[in-house]
Short mmCIF file of C-alpha atoms in Angstrom, two decimals:
data_model
loop_
_atom_site.label_atom_id
_atom_site.label_comp_id
_atom_site.label_asym_id
_atom_site.label_seq_id
_atom_site.Cartn_x
_atom_site.Cartn_y
_atom_site.Cartn_z
CA LYS A 1 -7.99 -13.77 8.99
CA CYS A 2 -5.44 -11.51 7.88
CA LYS A 3 -4.33 -8.72 10.07
CA LEU A 4 -4.69 -5.33 8.37
CA SER A 5 -2.65 -2.79 10.09
CA GLN A 6 -3.31 1.01 10.05
CA GLY A 7 -1.11 4.02 10.71
CA LYS A 8 -2.48 5.74 13.82
CA ILE A 9 0.20 8.07 13.93
CA PHE A 10 1.01 11.55 12.55
CA GLY A 11 1.74 10.69 8.98
CA GLY A 12 -0.54 7.84 8.55
CA SER A 13 0.46 4.54 7.17
CA SER A 14 3.33 5.97 5.38
CA LYS A 15 5.01 5.83 8.49
CA MET A 16 4.90 2.04 8.54
CA ASN A 17 5.23 1.19 4.92
CA ASN A 18 8.00 -0.58 2.99
CA MET A 19 9.24 2.98 1.79
CA ILE A 20 9.07 1.72 -1.91
CA HIS A 21 8.47 4.44 -4.48
CA VAL A 22 6.87 3.23 -7.90
CA ARG A 23 4.77 5.54 -10.29
CA GLY A 24 2.97 2.90 -11.80
CA ASN A 25 0.93 2.88 -14.96
CA ILE A 26 0.32 6.70 -15.70
CA SER A 27 -2.58 5.80 -18.17
CA HIS A 28 -4.43 4.34 -15.28
CA TYR A 29 -4.55 7.71 -13.64
CA VAL A 30 -5.69 9.42 -16.78
CA ASP A 31 -8.60 6.99 -16.54
CA TRP A 32 -9.45 7.66 -12.95
CA PHE A 33 -10.14 11.46 -14.04
CA HIS A 34 -11.82 10.43 -17.22
CA GLY A 35 -9.67 12.54 -19.33
CA LYS A 36 -9.79 15.59 -17.19
CA TYR A 37 -6.20 15.68 -16.83
CA THR A 38 -3.66 14.69 -19.51
CA LYS A 39 -0.69 12.15 -19.10
CA GLY A 40 1.64 14.93 -19.28
CA TYR A 41 -0.08 16.80 -16.42
CA ILE A 42 -0.03 13.80 -14.20
CA GLU A 43 3.69 13.22 -14.89
CA GLU A 44 4.16 16.82 -13.88
CA GLN A 45 2.53 16.17 -10.64
CA PHE A 46 4.98 13.19 -10.13
CA ASN A 47 7.85 15.24 -10.85
CA TYR A 48 6.63 17.89 -8.30
CA ILE A 49 6.33 15.59 -5.45
CA GLU A 50 9.41 13.80 -6.15
CA SER A 51 11.32 17.02 -5.91
CA GLU A 52 9.47 19.15 -3.57
CA ILE A 53 7.54 16.72 -1.30
CA PHE A 54 9.46 13.50 -1.00
CA ASN A 55 12.97 12.61 -0.42
CA LEU A 56 13.85 9.76 -2.77
CA SER A 57 17.01 7.80 -2.49
CA PRO A 58 18.70 4.53 -3.92
CA LEU A 59 19.37 1.78 -1.43
CA GLN A 60 21.94 2.74 1.00
CA TYR A 61 22.76 -1.04 1.28
CA ASP A 62 21.75 -4.23 -0.41
CA SER A 63 22.89 -7.85 -0.16
CA ASN A 64 24.38 -9.93 -2.84
CA LEU A 65 20.94 -11.30 -3.75
CA GLY A 66 19.87 -7.85 -5.29
CA ASN A 67 22.46 -8.07 -8.03
CA ALA A 68 21.84 -11.73 -8.42
CA ILE A 69 18.25 -11.32 -9.13
CA LEU A 70 18.77 -8.58 -11.69
CA ASN A 71 21.22 -10.82 -13.36
CA ALA A 72 18.90 -13.80 -13.29
CA THR A 73 15.89 -11.82 -14.61
CA LYS A 74 18.18 -10.65 -17.50
CA GLU A 75 18.97 -14.45 -18.37
CA LEU A 76 15.30 -14.88 -18.71
CA GLY A 77 15.16 -11.68 -21.04
CA TYR A 78 13.91 -9.03 -18.84
CA LYS A 79 15.56 -5.61 -18.86
CA GLU A 80 16.28 -3.24 -16.15
CA ILE A 81 13.75 -0.68 -15.80
CA LYS A 82 13.49 2.79 -14.66
CA ASP A 83 9.99 2.73 -12.91
CA PHE A 84 7.44 0.58 -14.53
CA GLY A 85 7.08 -1.84 -17.28
CA ASN A 86 7.87 -5.77 -17.88
CA GLY A 87 11.31 -5.71 -15.93
CA PHE A 88 13.08 -5.34 -12.66
CA LYS A 89 15.03 -2.59 -10.79
CA LYS A 90 16.70 -1.82 -7.51
CA SER A 91 14.19 -0.35 -5.02
CA THR A 92 13.99 3.42 -5.02
CA ILE A 93 12.87 4.41 -1.54
CA THR A 94 11.42 7.55 0.53
CA GLN A 95 14.48 7.93 2.81
CA TYR A 96 16.42 10.89 3.73
CA ASN A 97 20.15 10.14 5.11
CA GLY A 98 19.08 6.53 5.30
CA LYS A 99 16.07 7.25 7.43
CA ARG A 100 12.38 7.03 6.57
CA TRP A 101 10.90 10.04 4.98
CA THR A 102 7.20 10.83 4.71
CA THR A 103 5.05 13.83 3.63
CA SER A 104 4.35 14.45 7.32
CA HIS A 105 7.93 15.18 7.77
CA ASN A 106 7.28 18.56 5.81
CA LEU A 107 5.28 19.54 8.85
CA GLN A 108 7.51 18.75 11.71
CA LEU A 109 8.60 22.15 12.36
CA ASP A 110 5.38 23.87 12.93
CA GLN A 111 2.40 21.53 14.27
CA THR A 112 0.37 24.38 15.83
CA ASN A 113 -2.55 23.59 14.02
CA VAL A 114 -2.27 19.81 14.35
CA LEU A 115 -4.62 18.23 16.83
CA THR A 116 -3.44 14.69 17.93
CA HIS A 117 -5.29 11.89 19.96
CA VAL A 118 -8.55 13.27 18.66
CA PHE A 119 -11.15 10.56 17.63
CA ILE A 120 -13.68 11.63 15.03
CA GLU A 121 -17.20 10.16 15.65
CA LYS A 122 -18.87 11.45 12.68
CA LEU A 123 -19.28 14.52 10.38
CA LEU A 124 -21.68 17.26 11.19
CA ILE A 125 -24.09 17.79 8.33
CA GLU A 126 -26.88 20.34 8.11
CA LYS A 127 -29.19 20.68 5.04
CA SER A 128 -26.90 18.44 2.87
CA LYS A 129 -23.79 20.76 3.90
CA CYS A 130 -20.94 19.49 5.96
CA ILE A 131 -20.16 22.06 8.76
CA GLY A 132 -17.60 20.34 10.68
CA VAL A 133 -16.69 17.14 12.76
CA GLN A 134 -18.06 15.81 16.11
CA THR A 135 -15.18 14.44 18.36
CA ARG A 136 -15.68 12.47 21.48
CA ASN A 137 -15.33 15.69 23.66
CA THR A 138 -16.37 18.70 21.21
CA LYS A 139 -17.45 19.98 17.87
CA ILE A 140 -15.01 21.20 15.40
CA LEU A 141 -16.70 23.71 12.86
CA ALA A 142 -15.39 24.39 9.32
CA ARG A 143 -15.32 27.70 7.76
CA LYS A 144 -15.01 26.63 4.14
CA GLY A 145 -15.27 22.81 4.30
CA VAL A 146 -14.12 19.44 5.51
CA ILE A 147 -11.37 17.29 3.93
CA LEU A 148 -11.64 13.62 5.26
CA SER A 149 -8.51 11.76 5.08
CA ALA A 150 -8.83 8.93 7.60
CA GLY A 151 -7.79 6.22 5.09
CA THR A 152 -9.46 3.51 2.94
CA ILE A 153 -11.09 1.82 6.15
CA ASN A 154 -11.83 4.71 8.49
CA SER A 155 -13.04 7.27 5.77
CA ALA A 156 -15.80 4.75 4.93
CA LYS A 157 -16.54 4.10 8.55
CA ILE A 158 -16.90 7.82 9.48
CA LEU A 159 -19.03 8.55 6.50
CA GLN A 160 -21.26 5.51 7.38
CA LEU A 161 -21.75 6.64 10.90
CA SER A 162 -22.57 10.18 9.52
CA GLY A 163 -25.49 8.73 7.23
CA ILE A 164 -23.58 8.50 3.96
CA GLY A 165 -23.42 5.04 2.58
CA PRO A 166 -25.66 2.16 1.35
CA SER A 167 -29.22 2.91 2.34
CA GLU A 168 -30.04 -0.85 3.41
CA LEU A 169 -26.98 -0.66 5.72
CA LEU A 170 -28.02 2.53 7.26
CA HIS A 171 -31.62 1.49 7.65
CA SER A 172 -30.53 -1.54 9.33
CA LEU A 173 -28.71 0.49 12.00
CA ASN A 174 -31.36 3.23 12.22
CA ILE A 175 -29.10 5.86 11.05
CA PRO A 176 -30.73 8.73 9.25
CA ILE A 177 -29.86 8.74 5.60
CA VAL A 178 -28.10 11.87 4.28
CA LYS A 179 -27.22 10.44 1.08
CA ASP A 180 -27.38 6.86 -0.40
CA LEU A 181 -24.07 6.28 -1.87
CA PRO A 182 -21.81 2.94 -2.30
CA VAL A 183 -19.40 3.81 0.37
CA GLY A 184 -17.47 0.81 1.66
CA LYS A 185 -18.02 -1.09 -1.43
CA ASN A 186 -15.05 -1.75 -4.08
CA LEU A 187 -12.62 -2.51 -1.37
CA GLN A 188 -9.40 -3.58 -3.32
CA ASP A 189 -5.82 -4.77 -2.16
CA HIS A 190 -2.58 -6.07 -3.50
CA ILE A 191 -2.31 -9.58 -2.32
CA GLY A 192 0.68 -12.02 -2.70
CA THR A 193 2.05 -15.25 -1.72
CA GLY A 194 5.44 -17.27 -1.28
CA LEU A 195 6.45 -16.72 2.21
CA ASP A 196 9.82 -18.61 2.65
CA LEU A 197 9.21 -20.41 -0.51
CA VAL A 198 12.97 -19.78 -1.51
CA LEU A 199 15.76 -21.16 0.52
CA PHE A 200 19.64 -20.77 0.59
CA ASP A 201 22.55 -22.46 2.57
CA GLU A 202 23.94 -19.23 3.71
CA PRO A 203 22.13 -15.92 4.95
CA GLN A 204 21.42 -13.42 2.21
CA SER A 205 20.42 -10.61 4.65
CA ILE A 206 21.71 -8.88 7.87
CA THR A 207 21.66 -10.98 10.79
CA ALA A 208 21.20 -10.18 14.50
CA SER A 209 25.05 -9.68 15.00
CA ASP A 210 24.91 -7.07 12.25
CA ILE A 211 22.19 -5.16 14.03
CA MET A 212 24.10 -5.14 17.37
CA ASP A 213 27.38 -4.27 15.69
CA PRO A 214 28.46 -0.77 16.96
CA ILE A 215 30.10 -0.11 13.46
CA ASN A 216 26.79 -0.48 11.87
CA VAL A 217 25.12 1.67 14.43
CA VAL A 218 27.47 4.43 14.21
CA GLN A 219 27.30 4.22 10.26
CA TYR A 220 23.49 4.33 10.44
CA PHE A 221 23.22 7.47 12.74
CA TYR A 222 26.16 9.55 11.44
CA SER A 223 26.30 8.83 7.60
CA GLY A 224 22.83 7.17 6.89
CA LYS A 225 24.35 4.19 5.13
CA GLY A 226 24.93 0.50 5.96
CA PRO A 227 22.59 -2.47 6.60
CA LEU A 228 20.44 -0.69 9.36
CA THR A 229 19.22 1.50 6.49
CA THR A 230 17.74 -1.49 4.67
CA PRO A 231 13.82 -1.16 3.73
CA GLY A 232 13.77 -5.11 3.41
CA CYS A 233 12.59 -5.12 -0.27
CA GLU A 234 15.65 -4.62 -2.41
CA VAL A 235 14.39 -5.53 -5.78
CA VAL A 236 10.95 -4.76 -7.40
CA GLY A 237 9.79 -6.24 -10.63
CA PHE A 238 6.99 -6.56 -13.08
CA ILE A 239 5.93 -9.20 -15.33
CA SER A 240 2.75 -10.29 -17.50
CA THR A 241 1.77 -13.74 -17.10
CA LYS A 242 -0.12 -13.56 -20.18
CA ASN A 243 2.71 -12.39 -22.49
CA GLU A 244 1.25 -8.92 -22.80
CA GLU A 245 2.62 -5.47 -22.80
CA ILE A 246 1.02 -4.49 -19.63
CA PRO A 247 2.27 -6.44 -16.56
CA ASP A 248 -0.12 -8.13 -14.12
CA ILE A 249 2.16 -9.20 -11.71
CA GLN A 250 4.58 -7.16 -9.50
CA PHE A 251 7.53 -8.96 -7.47
CA MET A 252 8.98 -7.58 -4.21
CA VAL A 253 12.27 -9.54 -3.32
CA LEU A 254 13.24 -9.55 0.15
CA PRO A 255 16.55 -11.50 1.16
CA VAL A 256 14.77 -12.58 4.38
CA GLY A 257 11.95 -14.68 5.38
CA ILE A 258 9.58 -14.86 8.28
CA THR A 259 11.46 -17.67 10.01
CA SER A 260 14.43 -15.26 10.29
CA ASP A 261 13.40 -14.40 13.93
CA ARG A 262 12.28 -17.99 14.86
CA GLY A 263 8.71 -16.86 15.31
CA SER A 264 9.08 -14.10 18.05
CA HIS A 265 7.55 -11.29 16.13
CA LEU A 266 6.87 -11.66 12.28
CA ARG A 267 4.75 -14.71 12.21
CA ARG A 268 2.44 -12.98 14.93
CA ASN A 269 2.00 -9.98 12.76
CA LEU A 270 1.02 -12.11 9.85
CA GLY A 271 -1.43 -14.12 11.94
CA ILE A 272 0.25 -17.51 11.12
CA SER A 273 -1.34 -20.36 12.98
CA ASP A 274 0.81 -22.59 15.44
CA GLU A 275 -0.12 -25.68 13.51
CA ILE A 276 1.14 -24.11 10.38
CA TRP A 277 4.08 -22.74 11.77
CA LYS A 278 5.18 -25.98 13.59
CA ASN A 279 4.35 -28.27 10.68
CA TYR A 280 5.72 -26.08 7.83
CA PHE A 281 7.78 -22.98 8.79
CA GLU A 282 9.77 -24.56 11.67
CA LYS A 283 10.85 -27.29 9.16
CA VAL A 284 13.36 -24.81 7.40
CA PHE A 285 14.96 -23.36 10.50
CA HIS A 286 18.25 -25.27 9.41
CA LYS A 287 18.15 -23.15 6.11
CA HIS A 288 17.96 -19.42 5.25
CA ALA A 289 14.79 -18.13 3.73
CA ALA A 290 14.19 -15.41 1.41
CA THR A 291 10.89 -13.87 0.03
CA PHE A 292 10.23 -13.76 -3.61
CA PHE A 293 6.70 -12.19 -3.33
CA PRO A 294 4.41 -12.27 -6.28
CA ILE A 295 1.56 -9.73 -6.11
CA ILE A 296 -1.52 -9.28 -8.33
CA LEU A 297 -1.71 -5.75 -9.50
CA HIS A 298 -5.15 -5.62 -10.44
CA PRO A 299 -7.10 -8.23 -8.52
CA LYS A 300 -10.67 -9.00 -9.76
CA SER A 301 -11.84 -9.93 -6.35
CA LYS A 302 -13.57 -6.84 -4.40
CA GLY A 303 -14.69 -6.57 -0.95
CA GLU A 304 -16.25 -4.14 1.42
CA VAL A 305 -16.14 -2.21 4.65
CA LYS A 306 -19.24 -1.65 6.73
CA ILE A 307 -19.97 -0.51 10.11
CA GLN A 308 -21.62 -3.05 12.45
CA SER A 309 -23.15 -0.58 15.04
CA LYS A 310 -24.10 3.21 15.60
CA ASN A 311 -21.38 3.38 18.12
CA SER A 312 -18.36 4.98 16.77
CA ASN A 313 -16.19 2.78 19.31
CA VAL A 314 -16.96 -0.32 17.63
CA PRO A 315 -14.71 -1.29 14.54
CA PRO A 316 -15.99 -1.96 11.07
CA LEU A 317 -16.39 -5.18 9.47
CA ILE A 318 -13.60 -5.56 6.85
CA ASN A 319 -14.32 -8.42 4.34
CA PRO A 320 -11.73 -8.21 1.34
CA LYS A 321 -13.03 -11.24 -0.15
CA TYR A 322 -9.44 -12.25 -1.10
CA LEU A 323 -9.39 -14.92 -4.00
CA SER A 324 -13.09 -15.00 -4.28
CA ASP A 325 -12.67 -14.46 -8.21
CA GLU A 326 -10.72 -17.68 -9.63
CA ASN A 327 -8.76 -15.66 -12.02
CA ASP A 328 -6.87 -14.26 -9.10
CA ILE A 329 -5.82 -17.69 -8.01
CA ARG A 330 -4.55 -18.60 -11.49
CA SER A 331 -2.55 -15.29 -11.57
CA LEU A 332 -0.80 -16.16 -8.16
CA VAL A 333 -0.04 -19.53 -9.37
CA GLU A 334 1.65 -18.28 -12.70
CA GLY A 335 3.59 -15.86 -10.25
CA VAL A 336 4.64 -18.82 -8.29
CA LYS A 337 5.78 -20.77 -11.41
CA PHE A 338 7.89 -17.64 -12.42
CA VAL A 339 9.76 -17.98 -9.10
CA ILE A 340 10.55 -21.66 -9.94
CA LYS A 341 11.79 -20.71 -13.37
CA LEU A 342 14.02 -17.78 -11.86
CA LEU A 343 15.54 -20.30 -9.68
CA LYS A 344 16.88 -22.54 -12.77
CA THR A 345 18.95 -19.62 -13.93
CA GLU A 346 22.87 -19.88 -13.59
CA SER A 347 22.85 -16.50 -11.46
CA LEU A 348 20.70 -18.07 -8.68
CA LYS A 349 21.91 -21.88 -9.10
CA VAL A 350 25.76 -20.63 -7.98
CA MET A 351 24.12 -19.23 -4.74
CA SER A 352 22.52 -22.65 -3.93
CA ALA A 353 18.88 -20.94 -4.13
CA HIS A 354 16.27 -23.84 -4.10
CA MET A 355 12.62 -24.17 -3.49
CA ASN A 356 11.17 -25.06 -0.21
CA ASP A 357 10.16 -28.62 -0.69
CA THR A 358 8.52 -29.16 2.62
CA PRO A 359 4.91 -29.91 1.47
CA PHE A 360 2.47 -27.25 2.79
CA PRO A 361 0.29 -29.39 5.55
CA SER A 362 -3.11 -28.87 3.84
CA CYS A 363 -1.91 -29.77 0.45
CA LYS A 364 0.24 -32.82 0.81
CA LYS A 365 -2.19 -34.94 -1.31
CA TYR A 366 -0.93 -33.09 -4.44
CA LYS A 367 2.23 -33.59 -6.16
CA ILE A 368 4.82 -30.97 -4.99
CA PHE A 369 4.72 -27.86 -7.09
CA SER A 370 2.14 -29.25 -9.61
CA ASP A 371 -0.81 -26.71 -10.66
CA LEU A 372 -3.13 -28.41 -8.03
CA TYR A 373 -0.54 -28.22 -5.60
CA LEU A 374 0.24 -24.69 -6.11
CA LYS A 375 -3.66 -23.83 -6.43
CA CYS A 376 -3.89 -25.25 -2.87
CA TYR A 377 -0.95 -23.53 -1.67
CA VAL A 378 -1.93 -19.99 -2.70
CA GLN A 379 -5.38 -20.57 -1.23
CA HIS A 380 -3.88 -21.40 2.03
CA LEU A 381 -0.84 -18.88 2.33
CA THR A 382 -1.89 -15.72 0.57
CA LEU A 383 -1.77 -12.32 2.49
CA THR A 384 -2.15 -8.72 2.08
CA SER A 385 0.66 -6.14 1.18
CA TYR A 386 -1.33 -3.70 2.92
CA HIS A 387 -2.65 -1.57 -0.02
CA PRO A 388 -6.38 -1.15 0.51
CA VAL A 389 -8.06 1.35 -1.68
CA GLY A 390 -11.30 2.04 -3.39
CA THR A 391 -13.97 2.19 -0.56
CA CYS A 392 -14.84 5.93 -1.59
CA SER A 393 -14.33 5.71 -5.32
CA MET A 394 -13.98 8.53 -7.75
CA GLY A 395 -15.86 8.66 -10.88
CA LEU A 396 -18.46 10.38 -12.89
CA PRO A 397 -21.68 11.45 -11.16
CA GLU A 398 -24.00 9.42 -13.12
CA SER A 399 -22.22 6.03 -12.32
CA ILE A 400 -23.76 3.95 -9.69
CA ASN A 401 -20.19 3.11 -8.45
CA THR A 402 -19.22 6.84 -7.66
CA VAL A 403 -18.82 8.29 -4.21
CA VAL A 404 -16.70 11.35 -5.14
CA ASP A 405 -16.39 13.29 -8.46
CA THR A 406 -12.99 13.99 -10.26
CA SER A 407 -12.64 17.17 -8.03
CA PHE A 408 -12.89 15.05 -4.87
CA ARG A 409 -16.13 16.37 -3.85
CA LEU A 410 -18.45 13.94 -2.07
CA LEU A 411 -21.70 13.56 -4.32
CA GLY A 412 -24.65 15.36 -2.86
CA VAL A 413 -23.01 16.76 0.21
CA LYS A 414 -21.53 20.52 0.01
CA ASN A 415 -18.24 21.29 1.35
CA LEU A 416 -17.07 17.84 1.78
CA TYR A 417 -14.16 16.31 0.17
CA VAL A 418 -12.44 12.79 0.73
CA VAL A 419 -8.86 12.73 -0.24
CA ASP A 420 -7.01 9.52 0.52
CA GLY A 421 -6.44 6.01 -0.73
CA SER A 422 -10.23 5.36 -0.63
CA VAL A 423 -11.00 7.42 -3.62
CA LEU A 424 -8.79 5.43 -5.82
CA PRO A 425 -11.23 3.37 -8.13
CA THR A 426 -8.73 0.82 -8.91
CA LEU A 427 -5.33 -0.27 -7.60
CA PRO A 428 -2.05 1.43 -8.99
CA SER A 429 0.37 -0.84 -10.78
CA GLY A 430 2.72 -1.04 -7.85
CA ASN A 431 3.07 0.30 -4.25
CA ILE A 432 0.31 3.00 -3.70
CA ASN A 433 2.22 5.72 -1.66
CA ALA A 434 3.26 7.48 -4.68
CA ALA A 435 0.06 7.38 -6.38
CA ILE A 436 -1.74 8.79 -3.17
CA ALA A 437 0.55 11.57 -2.90
CA MET A 438 0.35 12.45 -6.55
CA MET A 439 -3.46 12.56 -6.06
CA GLY A 440 -3.09 14.79 -2.95
CA ASN A 441 -1.14 17.32 -4.93
CA ILE A 442 -3.75 17.23 -7.67
CA PHE A 443 -6.41 18.27 -5.03
CA PHE A 444 -4.24 20.91 -3.70
CA GLU A 445 -3.60 22.46 -6.95
CA ASN A 446 -6.99 22.38 -8.28
CA VAL A 447 -9.17 22.71 -5.18
CA ILE A 448 -7.14 24.23 -2.46
CA LEU A 449 -5.49 26.97 -4.60
CA ASN A 450 -9.08 27.85 -6.38
CA ASN A 451 -10.53 28.33 -2.82
CA ILE A 452 -8.05 30.83 -1.50
CA ASP A 453 -9.44 34.40 -1.25
CA ARG A 454 -6.32 36.20 -2.13
CA ILE A 455 -2.98 35.03 -3.52
CA GLU A 456 -0.63 38.10 -4.07
CA ASN A 457 2.52 37.97 -6.23
CA CYS A 458 2.55 34.16 -6.16
CA GLN A 459 2.86 31.79 -9.20
CA ARG A 460 2.78 28.58 -6.98
CA ILE A 461 2.25 28.14 -3.43
CA PHE A 462 3.90 25.15 -2.02
CA LEU A 463 1.69 22.40 -0.44
CA VAL A 464 3.79 22.46 2.74
CA GLU A 465 3.30 26.35 3.25
CA LEU A 466 -0.41 26.12 3.11
CA LEU A 467 -0.66 22.89 5.45
CA GLN A 468 0.84 25.05 8.15
CA SER A 469 -2.42 27.04 8.50
CA VAL A 470 -4.95 24.10 8.20
CA CYS A 471 -6.11 22.22 11.07
CA LEU A 472 -5.65 18.69 11.03
CA ALA A 473 -7.33 16.21 13.50
CA ARG A 474 -6.26 12.59 13.67
#
């Protein structure tokens, strides 16, 4: 089992992500809205959130590995890119003065209308109209509408508990059907492989002594620079394993592996079994691991989220069905082959970079790094990058896959909107935080503003200003 964490905190999962900002392939977003918005309009949305909502920053600290990777990829013919395309770049991150910055920071000064520690049991729906939400202790009624932003897992859960979802599921749990929709279907996630697959003779990242060094601590708190500002991922890149113009694999390069803490924390977060830890990862304790993490940008494998009880306290079943499509296995194998090729460049040879040639326990019968070995390795050591989307997919009303229309309205229920990663019908080509913020701003401009009774002498209201008067329940 993979552990799929959620940000149960003011600010959501952006409070625990890798802080990597990538716009991705803009043409995909045009497709999401079926031509309703132009490429230029969507680029304008990104320009706005990048200047008014986010604080974007270059890395305030990077190791020697970052520059070595850029040089190595140039040896292989890849250019340094600005945001997206076949190539590599230093990470752009959501930080301010070296510290994490999320959209919720815009609300830190005034949280008068924000309710925390509130558990939403279901939506209140009367005559196909959403009138509010039911919490454990009370009802919260809405004057104009309800915006569901509980995330890809919990938005699907709340809708299903409210009678909105696949009819066969709701029937099986004796939940009255409000609207038969494919809620919970189409679950997609970026998955990758390659944990501690690249080894060095010397450490490439910050060490425990760096963390405890008073100079570095002072540098972090007073100037927002130094090793304590690192997001982990120093380089991101995109390649096409099919020699096409559009990439199908993303790389995230971290100068550290999960063996860096000798098993005290990271392995438990990832659910690595004792057997695999002892017989594979412990074998490289005498080396210094790095993570060259190939990620499938658009996996063909799709899963689902479904409730297993009418009781809202019972968590939903999450079946991502990773690698259920053979094409995804092939793509990751090609991603690992690229890592092997990368280590043959002069830029990484001089750093004594080499592959971890400890045979993976379940794949010993295959020749090391052969196609059969890599296929076996991928099937045993692939994990989430924590980018779930798609369970309340946006689309045209006539499509059998649609849950919300291109105005984020839930089909068949008035005054109900879903605005979070669950509405993304496909995965963005890169880390998803930027795309979700862009979608949120489109909703604000085209739905919220259009529902404000009076706007006097205002050409553009900032999203931040409006949210000060919206009741948020988490």
